[in-house]
XYZ file of C-alpha atoms in Angstrom:
581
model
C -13.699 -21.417 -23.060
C -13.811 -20.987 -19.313
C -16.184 -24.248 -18.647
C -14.923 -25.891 -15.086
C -12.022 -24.193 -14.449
C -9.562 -21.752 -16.373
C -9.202 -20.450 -19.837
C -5.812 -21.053 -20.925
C -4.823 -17.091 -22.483
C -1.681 -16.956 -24.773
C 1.315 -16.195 -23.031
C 1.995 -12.225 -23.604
C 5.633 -10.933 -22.024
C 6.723 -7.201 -20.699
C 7.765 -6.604 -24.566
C 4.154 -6.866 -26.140
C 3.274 -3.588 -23.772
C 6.194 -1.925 -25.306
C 5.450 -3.249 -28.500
C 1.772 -2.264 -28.612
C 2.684 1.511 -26.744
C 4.933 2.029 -29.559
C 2.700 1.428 -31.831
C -0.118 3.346 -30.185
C 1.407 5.762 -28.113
C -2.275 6.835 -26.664
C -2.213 4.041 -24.923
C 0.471 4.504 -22.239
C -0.868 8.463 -22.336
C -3.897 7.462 -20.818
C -2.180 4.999 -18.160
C 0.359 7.460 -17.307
C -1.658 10.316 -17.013
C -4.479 8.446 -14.538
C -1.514 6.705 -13.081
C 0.014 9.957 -11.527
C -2.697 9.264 -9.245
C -0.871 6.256 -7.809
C 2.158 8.736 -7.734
C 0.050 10.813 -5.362
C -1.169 8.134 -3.693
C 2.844 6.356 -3.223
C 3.820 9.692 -1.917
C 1.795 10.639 0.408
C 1.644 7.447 1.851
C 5.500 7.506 2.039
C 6.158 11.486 3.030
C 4.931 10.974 6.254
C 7.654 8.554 7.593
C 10.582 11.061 7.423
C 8.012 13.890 8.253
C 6.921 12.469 11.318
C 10.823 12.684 12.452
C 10.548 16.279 12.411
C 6.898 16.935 13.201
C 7.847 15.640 16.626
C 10.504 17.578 16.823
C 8.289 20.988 16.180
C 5.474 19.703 18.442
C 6.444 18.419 21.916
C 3.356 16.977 22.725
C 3.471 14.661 19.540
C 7.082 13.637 20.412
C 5.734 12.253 24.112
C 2.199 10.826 22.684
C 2.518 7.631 20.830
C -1.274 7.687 20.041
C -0.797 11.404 18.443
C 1.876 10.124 16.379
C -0.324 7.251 15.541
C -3.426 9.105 14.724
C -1.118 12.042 12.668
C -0.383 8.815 10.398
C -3.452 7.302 10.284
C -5.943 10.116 9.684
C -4.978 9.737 6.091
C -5.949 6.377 6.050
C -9.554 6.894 8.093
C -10.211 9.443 4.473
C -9.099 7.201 2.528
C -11.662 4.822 3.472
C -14.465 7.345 2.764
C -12.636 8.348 -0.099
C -13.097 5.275 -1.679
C -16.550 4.132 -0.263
C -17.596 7.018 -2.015
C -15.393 7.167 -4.888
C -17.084 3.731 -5.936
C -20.387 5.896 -5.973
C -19.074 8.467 -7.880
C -17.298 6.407 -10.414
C -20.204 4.358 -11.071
C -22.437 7.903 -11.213
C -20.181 10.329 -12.816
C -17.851 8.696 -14.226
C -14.215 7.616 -13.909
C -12.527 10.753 -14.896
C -14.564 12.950 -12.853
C -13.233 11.008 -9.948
C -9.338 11.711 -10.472
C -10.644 15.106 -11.293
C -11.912 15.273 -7.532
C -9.138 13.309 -6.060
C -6.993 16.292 -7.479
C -8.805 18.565 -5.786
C -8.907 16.685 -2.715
C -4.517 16.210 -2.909
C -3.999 19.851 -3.435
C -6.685 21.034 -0.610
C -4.792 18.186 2.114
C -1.514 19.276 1.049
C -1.945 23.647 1.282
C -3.182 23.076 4.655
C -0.416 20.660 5.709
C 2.383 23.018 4.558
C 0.913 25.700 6.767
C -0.501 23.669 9.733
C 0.325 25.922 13.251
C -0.686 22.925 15.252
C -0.429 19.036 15.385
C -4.896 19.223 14.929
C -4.783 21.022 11.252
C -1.844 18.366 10.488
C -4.434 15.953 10.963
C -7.431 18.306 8.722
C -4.717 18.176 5.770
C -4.239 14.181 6.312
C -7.799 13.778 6.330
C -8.853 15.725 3.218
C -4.996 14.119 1.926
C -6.883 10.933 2.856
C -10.262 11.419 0.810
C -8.361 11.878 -2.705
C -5.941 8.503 -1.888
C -8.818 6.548 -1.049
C -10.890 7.828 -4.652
C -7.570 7.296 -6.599
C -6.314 3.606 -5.065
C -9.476 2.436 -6.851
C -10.431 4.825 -9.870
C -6.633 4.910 -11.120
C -6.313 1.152 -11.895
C -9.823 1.180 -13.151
C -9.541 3.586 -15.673
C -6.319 1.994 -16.688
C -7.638 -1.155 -16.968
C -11.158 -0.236 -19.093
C -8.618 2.091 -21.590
C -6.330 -0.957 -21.943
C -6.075 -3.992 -24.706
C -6.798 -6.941 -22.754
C -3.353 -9.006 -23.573
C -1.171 -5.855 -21.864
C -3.981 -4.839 -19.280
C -2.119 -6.593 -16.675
C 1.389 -4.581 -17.223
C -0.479 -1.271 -17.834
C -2.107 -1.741 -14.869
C 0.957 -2.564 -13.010
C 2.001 1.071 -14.308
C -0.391 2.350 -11.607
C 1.755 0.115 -9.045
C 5.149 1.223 -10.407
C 3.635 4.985 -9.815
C 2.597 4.082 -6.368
C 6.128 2.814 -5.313
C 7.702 5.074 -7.591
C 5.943 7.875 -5.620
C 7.228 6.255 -2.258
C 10.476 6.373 -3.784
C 10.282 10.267 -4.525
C 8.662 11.088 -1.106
C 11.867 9.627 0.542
C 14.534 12.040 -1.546
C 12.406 14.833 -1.010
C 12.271 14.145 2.906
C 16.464 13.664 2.211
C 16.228 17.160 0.210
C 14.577 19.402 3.515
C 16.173 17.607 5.882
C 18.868 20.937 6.823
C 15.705 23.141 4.883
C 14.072 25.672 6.895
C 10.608 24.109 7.588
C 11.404 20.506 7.000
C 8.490 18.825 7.147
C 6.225 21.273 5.786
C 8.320 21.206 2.617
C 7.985 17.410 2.774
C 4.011 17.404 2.898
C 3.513 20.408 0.749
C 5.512 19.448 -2.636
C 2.057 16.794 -2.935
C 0.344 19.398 -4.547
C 2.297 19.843 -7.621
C 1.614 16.391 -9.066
C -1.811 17.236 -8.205
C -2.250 20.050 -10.028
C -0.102 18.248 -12.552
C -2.651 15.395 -13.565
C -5.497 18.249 -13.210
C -4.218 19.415 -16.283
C -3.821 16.039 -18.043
C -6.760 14.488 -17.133
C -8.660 17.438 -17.837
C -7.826 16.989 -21.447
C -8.172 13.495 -21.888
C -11.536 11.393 -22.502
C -13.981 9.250 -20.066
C -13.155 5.361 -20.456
C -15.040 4.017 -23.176
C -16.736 1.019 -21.376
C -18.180 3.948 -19.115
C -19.926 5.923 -21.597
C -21.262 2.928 -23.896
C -23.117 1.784 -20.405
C -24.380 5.746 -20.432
C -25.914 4.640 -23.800
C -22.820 7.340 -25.392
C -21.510 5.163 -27.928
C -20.004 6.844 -30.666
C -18.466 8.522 -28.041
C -17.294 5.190 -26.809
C -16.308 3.589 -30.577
C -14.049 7.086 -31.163
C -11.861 5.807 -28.133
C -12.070 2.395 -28.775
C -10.636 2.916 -32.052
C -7.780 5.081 -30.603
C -6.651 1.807 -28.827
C -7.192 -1.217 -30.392
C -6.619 -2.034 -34.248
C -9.015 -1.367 -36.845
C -9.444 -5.280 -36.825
C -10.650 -5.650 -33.486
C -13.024 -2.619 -32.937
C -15.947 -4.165 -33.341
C -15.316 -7.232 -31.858
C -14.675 -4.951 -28.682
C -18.004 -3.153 -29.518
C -19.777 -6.366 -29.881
C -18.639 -7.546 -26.078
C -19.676 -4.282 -24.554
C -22.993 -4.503 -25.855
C -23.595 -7.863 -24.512
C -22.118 -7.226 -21.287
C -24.486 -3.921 -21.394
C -27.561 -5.390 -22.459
C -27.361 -8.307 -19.436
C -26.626 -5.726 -16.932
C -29.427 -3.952 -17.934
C -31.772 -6.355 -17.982
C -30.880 -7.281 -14.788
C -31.265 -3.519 -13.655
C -34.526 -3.493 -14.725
C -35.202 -6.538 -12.101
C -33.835 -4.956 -9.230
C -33.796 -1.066 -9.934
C -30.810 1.360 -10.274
C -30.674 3.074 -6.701
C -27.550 2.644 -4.537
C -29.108 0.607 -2.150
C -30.973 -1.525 -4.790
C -27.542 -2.182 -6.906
C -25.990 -3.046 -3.232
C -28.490 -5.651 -2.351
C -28.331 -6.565 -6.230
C -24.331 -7.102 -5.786
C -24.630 -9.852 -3.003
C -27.614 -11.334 -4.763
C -25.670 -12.116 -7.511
C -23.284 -14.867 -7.310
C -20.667 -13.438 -9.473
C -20.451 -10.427 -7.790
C -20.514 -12.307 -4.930
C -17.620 -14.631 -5.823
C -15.515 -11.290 -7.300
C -15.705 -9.356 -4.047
C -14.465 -12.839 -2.037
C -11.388 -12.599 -4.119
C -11.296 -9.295 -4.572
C -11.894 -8.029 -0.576
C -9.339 -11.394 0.300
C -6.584 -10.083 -2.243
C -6.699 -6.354 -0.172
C -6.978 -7.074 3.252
C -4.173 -9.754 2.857
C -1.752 -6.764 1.280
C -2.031 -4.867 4.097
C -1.897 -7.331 7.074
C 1.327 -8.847 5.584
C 2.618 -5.475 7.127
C 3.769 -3.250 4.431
C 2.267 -0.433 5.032
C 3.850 -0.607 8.968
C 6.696 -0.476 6.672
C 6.441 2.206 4.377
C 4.597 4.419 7.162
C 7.212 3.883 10.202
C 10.305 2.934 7.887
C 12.765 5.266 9.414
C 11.216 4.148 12.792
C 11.935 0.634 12.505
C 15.412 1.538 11.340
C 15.868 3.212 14.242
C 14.477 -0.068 16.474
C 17.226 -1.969 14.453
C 19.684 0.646 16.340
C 20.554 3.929 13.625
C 19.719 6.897 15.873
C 20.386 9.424 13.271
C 17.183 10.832 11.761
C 19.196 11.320 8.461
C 20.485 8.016 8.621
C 17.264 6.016 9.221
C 16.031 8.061 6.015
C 18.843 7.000 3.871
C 18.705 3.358 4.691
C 14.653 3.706 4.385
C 15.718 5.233 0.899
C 16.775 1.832 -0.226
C 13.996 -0.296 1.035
C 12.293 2.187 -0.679
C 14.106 1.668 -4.023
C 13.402 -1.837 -4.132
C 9.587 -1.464 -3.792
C 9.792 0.692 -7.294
C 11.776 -2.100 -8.932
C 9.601 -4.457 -7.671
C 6.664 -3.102 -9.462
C 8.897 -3.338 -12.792
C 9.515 -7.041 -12.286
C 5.448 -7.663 -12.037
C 4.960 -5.308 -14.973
C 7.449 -8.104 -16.685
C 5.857 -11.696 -15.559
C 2.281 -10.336 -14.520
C 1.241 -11.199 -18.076
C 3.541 -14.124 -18.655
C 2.805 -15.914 -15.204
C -0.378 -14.835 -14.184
C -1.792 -12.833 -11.146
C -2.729 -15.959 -8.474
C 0.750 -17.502 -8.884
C 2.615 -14.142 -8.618
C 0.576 -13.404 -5.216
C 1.257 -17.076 -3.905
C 5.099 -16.969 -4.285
C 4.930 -13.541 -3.084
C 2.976 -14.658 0.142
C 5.925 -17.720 0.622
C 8.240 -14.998 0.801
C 6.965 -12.708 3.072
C 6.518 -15.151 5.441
C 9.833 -16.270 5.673
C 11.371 -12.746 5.411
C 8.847 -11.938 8.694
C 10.260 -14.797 10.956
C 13.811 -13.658 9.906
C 13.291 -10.115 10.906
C 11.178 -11.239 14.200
C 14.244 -13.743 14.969
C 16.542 -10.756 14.122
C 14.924 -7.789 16.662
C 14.831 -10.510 19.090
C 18.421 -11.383 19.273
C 18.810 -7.612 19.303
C 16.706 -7.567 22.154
C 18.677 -10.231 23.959
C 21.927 -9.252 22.698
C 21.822 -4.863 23.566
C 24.136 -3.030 25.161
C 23.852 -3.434 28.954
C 23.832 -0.590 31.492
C 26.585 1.368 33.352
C 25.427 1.588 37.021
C 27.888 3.441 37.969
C 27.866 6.234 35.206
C 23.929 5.797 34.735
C 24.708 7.528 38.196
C 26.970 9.500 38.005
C 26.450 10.917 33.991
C 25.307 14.522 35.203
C 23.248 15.797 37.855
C 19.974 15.016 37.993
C 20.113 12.628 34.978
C 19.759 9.323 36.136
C 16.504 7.114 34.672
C 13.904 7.365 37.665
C 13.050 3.830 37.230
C 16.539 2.698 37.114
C 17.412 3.057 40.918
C 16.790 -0.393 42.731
C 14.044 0.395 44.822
C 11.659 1.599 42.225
C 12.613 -1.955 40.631
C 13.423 -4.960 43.337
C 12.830 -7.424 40.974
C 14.953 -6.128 38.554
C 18.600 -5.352 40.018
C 20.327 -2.573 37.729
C 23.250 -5.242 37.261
C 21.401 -6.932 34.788
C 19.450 -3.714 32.971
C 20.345 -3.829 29.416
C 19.492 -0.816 26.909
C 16.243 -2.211 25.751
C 15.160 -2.595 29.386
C 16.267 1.123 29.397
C 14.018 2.006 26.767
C 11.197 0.337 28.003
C 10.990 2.339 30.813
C 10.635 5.458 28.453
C 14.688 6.385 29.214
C 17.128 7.494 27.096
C 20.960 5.510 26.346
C 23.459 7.304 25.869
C 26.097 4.822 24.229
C 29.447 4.343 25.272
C 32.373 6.652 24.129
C 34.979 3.682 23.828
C 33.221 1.091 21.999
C 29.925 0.989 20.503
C 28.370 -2.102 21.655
C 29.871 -1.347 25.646
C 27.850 -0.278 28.399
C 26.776 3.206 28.373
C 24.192 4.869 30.968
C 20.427 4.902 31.050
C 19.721 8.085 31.639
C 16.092 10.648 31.685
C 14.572 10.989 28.196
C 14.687 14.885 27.498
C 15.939 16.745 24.891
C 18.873 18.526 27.035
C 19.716 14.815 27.587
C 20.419 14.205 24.270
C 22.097 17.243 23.495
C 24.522 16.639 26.790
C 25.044 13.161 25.424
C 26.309 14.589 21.512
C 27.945 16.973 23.570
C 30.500 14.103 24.818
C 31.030 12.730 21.121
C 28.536 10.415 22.113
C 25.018 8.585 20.402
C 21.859 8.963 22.172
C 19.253 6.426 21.795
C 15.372 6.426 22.617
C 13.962 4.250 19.739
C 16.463 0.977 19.504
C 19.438 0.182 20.697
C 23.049 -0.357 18.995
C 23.461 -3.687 17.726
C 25.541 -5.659 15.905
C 22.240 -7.540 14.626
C 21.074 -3.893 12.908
C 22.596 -4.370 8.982
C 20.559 -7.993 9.139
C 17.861 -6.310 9.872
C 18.562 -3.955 7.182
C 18.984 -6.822 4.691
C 16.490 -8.985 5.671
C 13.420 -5.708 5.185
C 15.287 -5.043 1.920
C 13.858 -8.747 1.179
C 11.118 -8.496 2.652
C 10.248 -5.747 0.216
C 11.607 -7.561 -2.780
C 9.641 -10.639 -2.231
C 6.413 -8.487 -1.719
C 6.468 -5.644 -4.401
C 5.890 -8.080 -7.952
C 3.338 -9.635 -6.044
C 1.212 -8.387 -3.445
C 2.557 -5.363 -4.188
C 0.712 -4.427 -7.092
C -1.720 -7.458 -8.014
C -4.469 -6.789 -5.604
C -5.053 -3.636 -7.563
C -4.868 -5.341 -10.740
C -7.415 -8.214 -9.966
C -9.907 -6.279 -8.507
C -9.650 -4.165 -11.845
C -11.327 -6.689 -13.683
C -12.995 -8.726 -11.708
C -16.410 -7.387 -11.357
C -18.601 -7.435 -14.149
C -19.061 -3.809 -15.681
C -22.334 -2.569 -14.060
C -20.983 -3.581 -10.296
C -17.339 -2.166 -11.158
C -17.355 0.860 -9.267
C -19.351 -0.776 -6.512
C -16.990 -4.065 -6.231
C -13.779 -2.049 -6.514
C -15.155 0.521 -3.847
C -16.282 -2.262 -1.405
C -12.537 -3.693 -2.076
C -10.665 -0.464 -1.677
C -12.735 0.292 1.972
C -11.367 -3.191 2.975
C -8.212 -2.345 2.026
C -8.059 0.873 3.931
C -9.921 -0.200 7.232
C -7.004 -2.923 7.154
C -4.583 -0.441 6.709
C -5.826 1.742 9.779
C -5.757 -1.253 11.749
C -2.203 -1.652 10.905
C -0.948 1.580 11.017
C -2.849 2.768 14.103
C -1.762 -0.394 16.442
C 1.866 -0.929 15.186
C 3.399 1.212 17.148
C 1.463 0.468 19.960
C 1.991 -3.572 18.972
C 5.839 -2.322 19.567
C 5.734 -1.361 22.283
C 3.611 -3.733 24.088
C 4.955 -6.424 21.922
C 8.576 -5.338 21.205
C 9.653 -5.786 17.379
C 10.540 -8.971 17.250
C 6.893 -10.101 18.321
C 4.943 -7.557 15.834
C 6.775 -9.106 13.021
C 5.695 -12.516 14.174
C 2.215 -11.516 14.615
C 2.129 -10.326 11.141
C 3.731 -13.839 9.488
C 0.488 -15.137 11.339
C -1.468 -13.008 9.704
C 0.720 -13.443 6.514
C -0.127 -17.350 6.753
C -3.708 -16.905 6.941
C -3.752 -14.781 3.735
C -2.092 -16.737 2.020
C -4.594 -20.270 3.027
C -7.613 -17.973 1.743
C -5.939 -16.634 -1.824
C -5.116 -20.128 -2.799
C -8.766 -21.275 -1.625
C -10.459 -18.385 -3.175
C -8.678 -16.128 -6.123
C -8.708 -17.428 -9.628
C -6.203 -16.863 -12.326
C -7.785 -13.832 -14.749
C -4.774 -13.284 -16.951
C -5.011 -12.453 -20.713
C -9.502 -13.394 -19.971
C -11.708 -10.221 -21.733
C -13.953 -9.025 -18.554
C -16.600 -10.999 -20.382
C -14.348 -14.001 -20.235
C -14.002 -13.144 -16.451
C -17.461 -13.239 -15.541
C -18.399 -16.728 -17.440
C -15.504 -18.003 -15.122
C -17.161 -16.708 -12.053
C -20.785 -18.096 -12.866
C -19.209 -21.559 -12.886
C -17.091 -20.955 -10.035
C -13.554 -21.338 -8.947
C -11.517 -23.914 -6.691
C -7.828 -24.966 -6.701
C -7.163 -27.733 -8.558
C -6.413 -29.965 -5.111
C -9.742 -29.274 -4.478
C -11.099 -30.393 -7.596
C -9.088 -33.350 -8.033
C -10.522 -34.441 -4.921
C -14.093 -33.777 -6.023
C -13.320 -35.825 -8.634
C -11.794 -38.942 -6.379
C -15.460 -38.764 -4.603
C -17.005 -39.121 -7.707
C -15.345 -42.018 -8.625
C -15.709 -43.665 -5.390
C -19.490 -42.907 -5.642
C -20.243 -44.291 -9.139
């Protein structure tokens, strides 16, 4: 079936999920209960954009240190990548209901100690231990998904877990909307994450382990009573007959190289398919994050700002939307992830995040070029004491305030307070404080310390709404699904582990160095940096990740022992061999 290349699956559509949930309502009561952990996971991820606002607000010291701001963000993601280097352990060991169970735990800890944080430190305790339960559920929600799901609709159940995610970004933006006049802002913001914890406590608690688990735990009438809750009485022991083989091959090759974690780890790069699985699998994740996205869900009301909307409310609002279209991205994979197939959903995806990165870099930098320029005389004149130190012309000879712009401004860690008259006119660069700023709204006017007005901001706007569009079917929520099922069942917590730590490293890469990258860079060059980055993904999915849609996981492995290559590739394989003969 799979011999040299791909096993050609029958075409299933959005409708035979709905179809086959109707029928067997079970179904979509597992996925949705395990998928709240992607809800967890899509909202903490996203709370922390429109909390930061206000966190720096509360905290002086976090307002004037980039790298605290930084480090408030990314603390969540340094868990997460123990969370899921161990949550692979645990998953393999205990099982992968026990894991959300912990995650839960994990959530509801990280969020208490958020909501009543009396210093920027414990902020970063609550992301940490927030950290350790998104890291166990990025890779045990998916998986449980996909082992409780019919193989024909494993791909849009699994994409359920992705809708969650966003959908969960989605929610942590109106709830940052909801406190923004609230007493307490962000600690309502990063507290409400423990409800939906507690939330799937309860569910999961009452719902089974996945049945592919406990037949390799030898507990298989245990296994059979579950299997028979999801598939038809037709296809039972068909299903029963696969897991055995798969079972009795893994352990036979346990007994060869012993059942420690150390021994399955050397055992997992021994063996080619593994080996093959975790180049797809660990390609797939570190692409999705060095595309960007996370830059962009993290800093969203930041980069706003950059585009020039100084109003924290504002930059929430718009974020809101970009937001939005991440959730009904997800929907439109749950629709064609089936039909089309995971490789060619990922490929187009990559195409288009590409070109919607050279936009936006081509964007910021006309912005750049294009910003207000700078008042001398009422830069000096604005209120006592309020002029930008480095804006007087001996602190900068080569740089004659005549030809300061805002962004130059900014640079130089001033404020701008924009022009009454006109918008776009010049206004005066003046100290960055916050009696500045409250002088400047005192005048009816808009102070600016992140990005300047432009009339290049709404494109900017438009072309991130894109940007999101173009990545949310694909690379939004197919890395989670292949490395679901690509690992053959004994290595499955393992692979997906190894895959989720890649993930996450990439991500605190990202998220640690963008604003930095900003700042040394200026927008418009991060966003190129990142269609680099973007390009080189997208060379090494179409070299490496093979097309898994509608395959049983036993159909997945055979494909992997024979190998994968693009079909370029092997039609010029087979142009040698004619040559040759």
């Amino acid at each position: 079936m799979v011999e040299g290349g791909i096993a050609k699956a029958d075409k299933t559509e959005f409708t035979e999920c709905w179809r086959t949930t109707w029928k067997t309502p079970y179904i979509m009561r597992l996925a949705l209960s395990a998928g709240i952990g992607g809800l967890l996971f899509g909202y903490d991820t996203g709370v922390i954009s429109g909390a930061l606002l206000f966190i720096k607000e509360d905290f002086d010291e976090v307002d004037k240190k980039t790298w605290l701001q930084s480090t408030i963000v990314s603390m969540a993601v340094a868990g997460a990548i123990v969370g899921a280097a161990v949550g692979g352990w645990i998953n393999d060991r205990f099982g992968r209901r026990m894991s959300i169970l912990i995650a839960d735990v994990l959530f509801f800890i990280g969020a208490v100690v958020m909501a009543f944080a009396p210093a920027p430190w414990v902020i970063i305790v609550g992301r940490i231990f927030v950290g350790f339960g998104v890291g166990m559920a990025s890779m045990t929600s998916p998986l449980y998904i996909s082992e409780a799901s019919p193989a024909r609709i494993r791909g849009a159940l699994v994409s359920t877990n992705g809708l969650l995610i966003t959908g969960g970004q989605f929610f942590s933006y109106l709830i940052n909307l909801a406190f923004v006049h609230t007493p307490g802002t962000w600690r309502w913001m990063l507290g409400v994450a423990g409800v939906p914890a507690i939330v799937q406590f309860v569910l999961m608690w009452s719902l089974p382990e996945s049945p592919r688990w406990l037949y390799r735990k030898d507990r298989i009438a245990e296994s059979r009573a579950i299997l028979e809750k999801i598939y038809p009485e037709d296809e039972v022991e068909a299903e029963m007959e696969a897991l055995k083989e798969s079972v009795e091959m893994e352990k036979a090759d346990e007994a060869v190289i012993g059942d420690s974690f150390g021994a399955k780890l050397r055992g997992a790069f021994a063996n080619p398919v593994v080996r093959r699985g975790l180049a797809a699998g660990v390609t797939v994740q570190v692409a999705q994050q060095f595309v960007g996205i996370n830059t962009v869900m993290y800093y969203s009301p930041s980069i706003v700002q950059f585009a020039g909307y100084a109003s924290n409310s504002t930059a929430m609002a718009l974020s809101l939307i970009t937001s939005g279209l991440n959730a009904i991205g997800s929907i439109v994979s749950m629709m064609f992830v089936d039909r089309y197939g995971r490789r060619k959903l990922m490929i187009i995806s990559m195409f288009g995040i590409i070109t919607c990165l050279i936009i936006l870099a081509t964007v910021f930098s006309q912005a750049a070029i294009h910003a207000p320029k700078i008042d001398a005389v009422e830069s000096t004149t604005f209120a006592p004491n309020a002029t930008c130190p480095a804006f007087a012309p001996l602190a900068v000879p080569n740089a004659p305030p005549s030809r300061w712009n805002c962004m130059k401004c900014l640079k130089s860690e001033c404020g701008f307070c924009a022009s009454g008259v006109q918008p776009y006119a010049p206004g005066a660069c003046v100290v960055l404080s916050d009696d500045m700023k409250a002088t400047c709204h005192s005048r009816g006017r808009t102070y600016f310390k992140d990005g300047c007005p432009s009339k290049f901001g709404f494109l900017a706007i438009v072309f991130l709404g894109l940007y999101i569009i173009v990545y949310a079917p694909g690379m939004g929520t197919v890395p989670w699904i292949v490395n679901s099922e690509i690992y053959p069942l004994r290595y499955r917590g393992l692979g997906g582990g190894i895959a989720a730590v890649s993930n996450w490293v990439s991500n605190l890469i990202v998220s640690e160095s963008f604003l930095s990258l900003t700042h040394a860079l200026g927008s418009s060059g991060t966003f190129l940096l990142f269609a680099g980055f973007s390009t080189v993904g997208l060379f090494f999915i179409w070299l490496l990740v093979p097309e898994t849609k509608g395959l049983q996981f036993e159909e997945v492995e055979k494909l992997l022992e024979v190998g994968f290559k693009p079909s370029l590739l092997r039609r010029k394989n087979k142009g040698k061999d004619v040559d040759t003969a």
